[in-house]
Short mmCIF file of C-alpha atoms in Angstrom, two decimals:
data_model
loop_
_atom_site.label_atom_id
_atom_site.label_comp_id
_atom_site.label_asym_id
_atom_site.label_seq_id
_atom_site.Cartn_x
_atom_site.Cartn_y
_atom_site.Cartn_z
CA MET A 1 81.14 -64.68 29.21
CA SER A 2 77.35 -64.62 29.66
CA LYS A 3 75.59 -67.95 29.98
CA SER A 4 72.09 -69.41 29.65
CA THR A 5 70.68 -72.01 32.05
CA LEU A 6 68.14 -74.64 31.04
CA LEU A 7 66.34 -76.29 34.02
CA PHE A 8 65.03 -79.84 33.82
CA PRO A 9 63.57 -82.04 36.62
CA SER A 10 66.68 -84.17 36.99
CA CYS A 11 69.52 -81.97 35.80
CA VAL A 12 70.90 -78.50 35.14
CA ILE A 13 72.56 -77.81 31.76
CA ILE A 14 74.70 -74.69 31.45
CA LEU A 15 75.48 -73.50 27.91
CA ASN A 16 77.52 -70.58 26.62
CA CYS A 17 75.46 -68.08 24.64
CA SER A 18 77.64 -68.80 21.62
CA GLN A 19 76.70 -72.47 21.91
CA VAL A 20 73.00 -71.60 22.07
CA GLU A 21 73.30 -69.40 18.99
CA LYS A 22 75.17 -72.13 17.15
CA ALA A 23 72.54 -74.72 18.10
CA ILE A 24 69.74 -72.44 16.83
CA GLU A 25 71.70 -71.77 13.67
CA LEU A 26 72.23 -75.50 13.01
CA PHE A 27 68.55 -76.19 13.66
CA GLY A 28 67.58 -73.48 11.18
CA ALA A 29 70.03 -74.82 8.60
CA GLU A 30 68.60 -78.33 8.94
CA LYS A 31 65.09 -76.97 8.55
CA ASN A 32 66.10 -74.99 5.46
CA ARG A 33 67.78 -78.07 3.99
CA ASP A 34 64.54 -79.98 4.34
CA LEU A 35 62.62 -77.18 2.64
CA LEU A 36 65.15 -77.13 -0.20
CA SER A 37 64.73 -80.85 -0.80
CA GLN A 38 60.97 -80.39 -1.14
CA ALA A 39 60.94 -77.22 -3.26
CA PHE A 40 60.24 -77.32 -7.00
CA VAL A 41 61.94 -73.95 -7.60
CA VAL A 42 64.56 -72.26 -5.41
CA GLY A 43 65.42 -68.61 -5.85
CA ALA A 44 68.65 -67.02 -4.70
CA THR A 45 71.12 -64.25 -5.48
CA CYS A 46 74.49 -65.29 -6.86
CA TYR A 47 76.34 -64.38 -3.67
CA SER A 48 73.89 -66.15 -1.33
CA CYS A 49 74.72 -69.39 -3.18
CA ILE A 50 77.95 -69.64 -1.16
CA THR A 51 76.53 -68.59 2.19
CA GLY A 52 74.09 -69.96 4.80
CA VAL A 53 72.55 -73.34 4.13
CA TYR A 54 74.17 -73.51 0.69
CA LYS A 55 77.61 -73.10 2.22
CA ARG A 56 77.18 -75.94 4.72
CA ASP A 57 75.79 -78.42 2.24
CA GLN A 58 78.29 -78.95 -0.56
CA HIS A 59 76.12 -81.58 -2.27
CA ILE A 60 73.10 -79.57 -3.35
CA GLU A 61 72.30 -80.41 -6.94
CA PHE A 62 69.73 -78.93 -9.32
CA PRO A 63 68.96 -80.25 -12.79
CA ILE A 64 69.11 -76.71 -14.19
CA VAL A 65 70.26 -73.29 -13.02
CA ILE A 66 68.63 -70.21 -14.57
CA LEU A 67 70.60 -66.96 -14.42
CA ASP A 68 68.28 -64.00 -14.96
CA GLU A 69 69.76 -60.63 -16.01
CA CYS A 70 72.97 -62.51 -16.72
CA SER A 71 74.26 -59.76 -19.02
CA GLN A 72 74.52 -57.54 -15.92
CA MET A 73 76.61 -60.03 -13.94
CA THR A 74 80.38 -60.12 -13.93
CA GLU A 75 81.76 -63.43 -15.10
CA PRO A 76 83.07 -64.53 -11.66
CA THR A 77 79.68 -63.70 -10.14
CA SER A 78 77.76 -65.84 -12.63
CA ILE A 79 80.13 -68.76 -12.08
CA LEU A 80 79.22 -68.97 -8.37
CA PRO A 81 75.82 -70.70 -8.77
CA LEU A 82 76.95 -72.69 -11.79
CA SER A 83 79.83 -74.27 -9.90
CA HIS A 84 78.28 -74.58 -6.46
CA PHE A 85 75.06 -76.31 -7.48
CA CYS A 86 76.77 -79.01 -9.59
CA THR A 87 74.32 -78.40 -12.38
CA ARG A 88 74.64 -79.99 -15.83
CA ARG A 89 72.41 -77.49 -17.56
CA ALA A 90 72.24 -73.71 -17.42
CA LEU A 91 69.87 -71.17 -18.93
CA LEU A 92 71.37 -67.68 -19.20
CA ILE A 93 68.89 -64.83 -19.79
CA GLY A 94 69.92 -61.27 -20.55
CA ASP A 95 70.07 -58.44 -23.02
CA PRO A 96 73.62 -57.68 -24.27
CA GLU A 97 72.30 -54.50 -25.90
CA GLN A 98 71.61 -52.99 -22.50
CA LEU A 99 73.83 -52.03 -19.56
CA GLN A 100 76.82 -54.12 -18.53
CA PRO A 101 77.84 -54.70 -14.90
CA THR A 102 78.81 -51.60 -12.99
CA LEU A 103 82.57 -51.79 -12.39
CA PRO A 104 85.33 -49.57 -11.01
CA ARG A 105 87.73 -48.26 -13.65
CA ALA A 106 90.51 -50.53 -12.40
CA ALA A 107 88.47 -53.62 -13.32
CA ILE A 108 87.97 -52.53 -16.95
CA SER A 109 90.58 -53.56 -19.47
CA HIS A 110 92.43 -50.72 -21.18
CA ARG A 111 93.32 -53.02 -24.06
CA GLY A 112 89.73 -53.07 -25.31
CA GLY A 113 88.11 -56.13 -26.84
CA GLY A 114 86.52 -57.23 -23.58
CA HIS A 115 89.66 -58.53 -21.85
CA GLY A 116 88.60 -57.21 -18.42
CA LEU A 117 85.73 -57.95 -16.09
CA GLU A 118 83.40 -55.96 -18.36
CA ARG A 119 83.02 -59.06 -20.51
CA THR A 120 80.25 -61.21 -19.06
CA ALA A 121 79.73 -64.95 -19.17
CA PHE A 122 76.65 -64.21 -21.25
CA GLU A 123 78.77 -62.52 -23.92
CA ARG A 124 81.45 -65.18 -23.84
CA ILE A 125 78.98 -68.06 -24.24
CA SER A 126 77.01 -66.13 -26.91
CA ALA A 127 80.22 -66.03 -28.96
CA MET A 128 80.33 -69.84 -28.90
CA ILE A 129 76.61 -70.71 -29.08
CA THR A 130 74.02 -68.86 -31.11
CA PRO A 131 71.56 -67.43 -28.55
CA ILE A 132 67.79 -67.73 -28.88
CA LEU A 133 66.19 -64.30 -29.34
CA LEU A 134 62.97 -63.57 -27.43
CA ARG A 135 61.55 -61.33 -30.13
CA GLU A 136 58.27 -59.98 -28.73
CA GLN A 137 58.17 -56.92 -26.50
CA TYR A 138 55.13 -56.09 -24.39
CA ARG A 139 56.08 -52.77 -22.74
CA CYS A 140 56.31 -49.96 -25.28
CA HIS A 141 53.90 -48.42 -27.71
CA PRO A 142 55.00 -49.51 -31.24
CA ASP A 143 56.13 -45.96 -32.07
CA ILE A 144 58.50 -46.09 -29.08
CA SER A 145 59.80 -49.61 -29.59
CA ALA A 146 60.41 -48.87 -33.27
CA VAL A 147 63.30 -46.56 -32.34
CA SER A 148 65.31 -49.10 -30.37
CA ASN A 149 64.33 -51.88 -32.74
CA ARG A 150 65.79 -49.93 -35.68
CA LEU A 151 68.95 -48.73 -33.89
CA PHE A 152 69.89 -51.62 -31.61
CA TYR A 153 68.08 -54.82 -32.57
CA ARG A 154 68.42 -54.77 -36.37
CA GLY A 155 64.65 -54.79 -36.85
CA MET A 156 64.26 -58.26 -35.33
CA LEU A 157 61.83 -57.31 -32.52
CA ARG A 158 58.09 -57.67 -32.81
CA ASP A 159 55.41 -55.85 -30.86
CA GLY A 160 53.35 -58.06 -28.64
CA ILE A 161 50.87 -55.21 -28.13
CA ARG A 162 48.92 -53.06 -30.56
CA ALA A 163 48.91 -49.26 -30.63
CA GLU A 164 45.35 -49.21 -29.32
CA ASN A 165 46.46 -51.12 -26.21
CA HIS A 166 48.54 -48.06 -25.28
CA PRO A 167 46.33 -45.16 -26.42
CA SER A 168 47.67 -41.62 -26.63
CA ILE A 169 47.80 -39.56 -23.46
CA LEU A 170 46.11 -36.16 -23.61
CA SER A 171 46.34 -36.12 -27.44
CA LEU A 172 50.14 -36.07 -27.36
CA PRO A 173 52.31 -37.90 -29.94
CA ASN A 174 53.94 -41.01 -28.58
CA VAL A 175 57.49 -39.84 -29.27
CA ILE A 176 58.34 -36.13 -28.78
CA TYR A 177 61.57 -34.15 -29.00
CA VAL A 178 61.94 -30.76 -27.25
CA ASP A 179 64.89 -28.60 -28.36
CA THR A 180 66.38 -26.81 -25.33
CA LYS A 181 68.70 -24.77 -27.55
CA ALA A 182 69.02 -21.84 -25.14
CA SER A 183 70.47 -24.02 -22.41
CA ASN A 184 74.03 -24.47 -21.19
CA GLU A 185 75.71 -27.35 -19.41
CA ALA A 186 77.73 -26.95 -16.22
CA TYR A 187 79.97 -29.31 -14.25
CA MET A 188 79.22 -30.25 -10.66
CA ASN A 189 80.66 -33.06 -8.53
CA LYS A 190 82.38 -34.67 -11.56
CA SER A 191 79.04 -34.80 -13.36
CA VAL A 192 77.08 -32.55 -15.74
CA MET A 193 73.91 -30.53 -15.23
CA ASN A 194 71.75 -28.16 -17.28
CA VAL A 195 69.59 -25.78 -15.26
CA ILE A 196 67.50 -24.40 -18.13
CA GLU A 197 66.74 -27.89 -19.45
CA ALA A 198 65.69 -28.97 -15.96
CA LYS A 199 63.29 -26.00 -15.72
CA VAL A 200 61.78 -26.73 -19.14
CA LEU A 201 61.31 -30.39 -18.23
CA VAL A 202 59.66 -29.59 -14.89
CA SER A 203 57.27 -27.09 -16.53
CA VAL A 204 56.10 -29.81 -18.95
CA LEU A 205 55.75 -32.24 -16.05
CA GLN A 206 53.67 -29.68 -14.12
CA ALA A 207 51.32 -29.27 -17.05
CA LEU A 208 50.92 -33.02 -17.46
CA LYS A 209 50.07 -33.44 -13.77
CA GLN A 210 47.62 -30.54 -13.87
CA CYS A 211 45.75 -32.23 -16.73
CA ASP A 212 45.79 -35.63 -15.03
CA SER A 213 47.22 -35.97 -11.53
CA SER A 214 47.05 -39.78 -11.78
CA LEU A 215 49.54 -39.96 -14.67
CA ASP A 216 52.37 -42.40 -14.01
CA ILE A 217 55.43 -40.25 -14.90
CA GLY A 218 59.14 -41.00 -14.59
CA VAL A 219 62.03 -38.63 -15.15
CA VAL A 220 65.35 -40.05 -16.39
CA SER A 221 68.70 -38.41 -17.02
CA LEU A 222 72.13 -39.57 -18.12
CA TYR A 223 73.83 -37.65 -15.33
CA LYS A 224 73.59 -37.67 -11.51
CA SER A 225 73.97 -33.89 -11.17
CA GLN A 226 71.02 -33.36 -13.48
CA VAL A 227 68.93 -35.74 -11.39
CA SER A 228 69.72 -33.59 -8.34
CA GLN A 229 68.88 -30.40 -10.24
CA ILE A 230 65.53 -31.74 -11.45
CA ARG A 231 64.63 -32.85 -7.93
CA ALA A 232 65.44 -29.34 -6.68
CA GLU A 233 63.23 -27.82 -9.36
CA LEU A 234 60.40 -30.22 -8.46
CA ASN A 235 60.61 -29.31 -4.78
CA SER A 236 60.17 -25.62 -5.61
CA ALA A 237 57.42 -26.17 -8.21
CA THR A 238 53.67 -26.11 -7.68
CA LEU A 239 52.43 -29.61 -8.28
CA SER A 240 49.10 -31.38 -7.89
CA CYS A 241 50.96 -34.24 -6.16
CA SER A 242 53.90 -34.74 -3.86
CA PRO A 243 57.30 -34.43 -5.58
CA ASP A 244 58.28 -37.68 -3.85
CA SER A 245 55.63 -39.53 -5.87
CA ILE A 246 57.56 -38.81 -9.08
CA LEU A 247 60.53 -41.07 -9.68
CA VAL A 248 63.60 -39.10 -10.82
CA SER A 249 66.57 -41.28 -11.55
CA THR A 250 69.69 -41.90 -13.60
CA VAL A 251 69.36 -44.29 -16.53
CA ASP A 252 71.52 -46.87 -14.72
CA ALA A 253 69.28 -46.93 -11.66
CA PHE A 254 66.12 -47.06 -13.78
CA GLN A 255 67.05 -50.19 -15.80
CA GLY A 256 64.25 -52.70 -15.43
CA GLY A 257 61.74 -49.98 -14.51
CA GLU A 258 58.88 -48.53 -16.57
CA ARG A 259 56.36 -45.71 -16.54
CA ASP A 260 53.47 -44.64 -18.77
CA VAL A 261 55.30 -41.37 -19.50
CA ILE A 262 59.07 -40.88 -19.46
CA LEU A 263 60.72 -37.45 -19.63
CA LEU A 264 64.36 -37.92 -20.66
CA SER A 265 66.93 -35.17 -20.09
CA THR A 266 70.06 -35.54 -22.27
CA VAL A 267 71.79 -32.53 -20.62
CA ARG A 268 74.76 -31.96 -22.93
CA THR A 269 75.30 -28.79 -24.97
CA SER A 270 78.68 -29.93 -26.28
CA LEU A 271 79.79 -33.23 -27.76
CA ALA A 272 82.06 -35.30 -25.53
CA SER A 273 83.51 -38.42 -27.08
CA GLY A 274 83.49 -41.56 -24.92
CA SER A 275 80.94 -40.13 -22.50
CA PHE A 276 77.58 -41.42 -21.23
CA PHE A 277 76.01 -39.17 -23.83
CA GLU A 278 76.82 -41.52 -26.71
CA ASP A 279 76.89 -44.85 -24.87
CA ARG A 280 74.70 -47.14 -27.00
CA ARG A 281 73.60 -49.43 -24.22
CA ARG A 282 72.78 -46.62 -21.84
CA ILE A 283 70.75 -44.83 -24.55
CA ASN A 284 68.91 -48.04 -25.38
CA VAL A 285 67.84 -48.41 -21.74
CA ALA A 286 66.75 -44.75 -21.60
CA LEU A 287 64.59 -45.10 -24.74
CA THR A 288 62.80 -48.27 -23.61
CA ARG A 289 61.39 -47.24 -20.20
CA ALA A 290 58.21 -45.53 -21.52
CA LYS A 291 55.03 -47.45 -22.21
CA ARG A 292 52.93 -44.73 -23.84
CA VAL A 293 54.76 -41.42 -24.24
CA LEU A 294 58.50 -40.66 -24.48
CA VAL A 295 59.65 -37.02 -24.41
CA VAL A 296 63.34 -36.32 -25.09
CA PHE A 297 64.76 -32.93 -23.97
CA GLY A 298 68.05 -31.90 -25.54
CA HIS A 299 70.15 -29.30 -27.30
CA GLY A 300 69.12 -29.72 -30.93
CA GLN A 301 72.40 -28.69 -32.53
CA VAL A 302 74.36 -31.14 -30.38
CA LEU A 303 71.91 -34.01 -30.84
CA ARG A 304 71.99 -33.58 -34.62
CA LYS A 305 75.81 -33.70 -34.61
CA SER A 306 75.79 -37.02 -32.75
CA ASN A 307 75.75 -40.09 -34.99
CA LEU A 308 73.42 -41.92 -32.60
CA TRP A 309 71.17 -39.19 -31.23
CA SER A 310 70.54 -37.77 -34.70
CA LYS A 311 69.03 -41.14 -35.67
CA VAL A 312 67.00 -41.24 -32.48
CA ILE A 313 65.22 -37.91 -32.96
CA GLU A 314 64.75 -38.14 -36.75
CA THR A 315 61.41 -39.95 -36.31
CA PHE A 316 60.25 -37.92 -33.28
CA THR A 317 57.67 -35.15 -33.41
CA ALA A 318 59.52 -31.88 -32.70
CA LEU A 319 57.57 -29.65 -30.33
CA THR A 320 58.50 -26.62 -28.28
CA LYS A 321 57.59 -26.38 -24.61
CA GLU A 322 54.90 -23.84 -25.54
CA GLU A 323 53.41 -26.14 -28.18
CA ILE A 324 53.16 -28.99 -25.68
CA LEU A 325 51.52 -26.72 -23.09
CA HIS A 326 49.06 -25.50 -25.75
CA LYS A 327 48.14 -29.08 -26.68
CA LEU A 328 47.55 -29.92 -23.04
CA ARG A 329 45.20 -26.94 -22.61
CA GLN A 330 43.01 -27.98 -25.53
#
């Protein structure tokens, strides 16, 4: 075993390296404990609440614990800080109309009714105590927020911004629907892709960037394979910026993010019950990422057959790819 030697005038102390590391660790823990006792607010992840300095000190108490994004935490995860910090008050913040925790299939109850880990502490407590609704939204143009407000929030949301705060971009409507009726879906790696729809989307993105290279654009899709296809199309396209500067992501990975312009690829050319395509929470997230312009690309016949998507696009301005390109040239 390797050793460290500390020399002093009157003695020699020989310590194992593991002892040195432990001494440093204890010193750091004591220092952190002092900092905790002086801090007004302490931030931590749920899992870090049972590790490090928190693990060693079983008597840390806070008057209140705030769980942000609690509707995305599994119930056992949210219990960790509530139990460990001996708190008497808790504030749970979340949106039950958006995505639940990501779980393996084995953790989801097949009985339905939220008997598995898919039911969060936020949902359980909301069933016992009427939650307080934070009604004002400050991200989306009113034309964009109106869609999710009507479909998911029963008209209870209010716009904290005016339309003039998010002016139109390049004379485009704020909500646009592009029918990719000639497209076909294909399966790849247990996911779904649509090559023609990806090409149409990238051609619109190219035109937007040619008009204004500084535009903050995000591309979102319901399916991983489509994300890969769109990235491939971007890499082979002629752009006024680096393809890496454009965020292309699944809806799940984009939750919490925002862009001035969102291009949303729905992919499907056939209805599939129980799929991502008609998942209310996933669609709600997808529709609320754009601040100024939201463009939905999808197979019109399929979207109109869907109970949810038909209501989404009914208030959108229907434009073809050519009509959008023409507007951008004006």
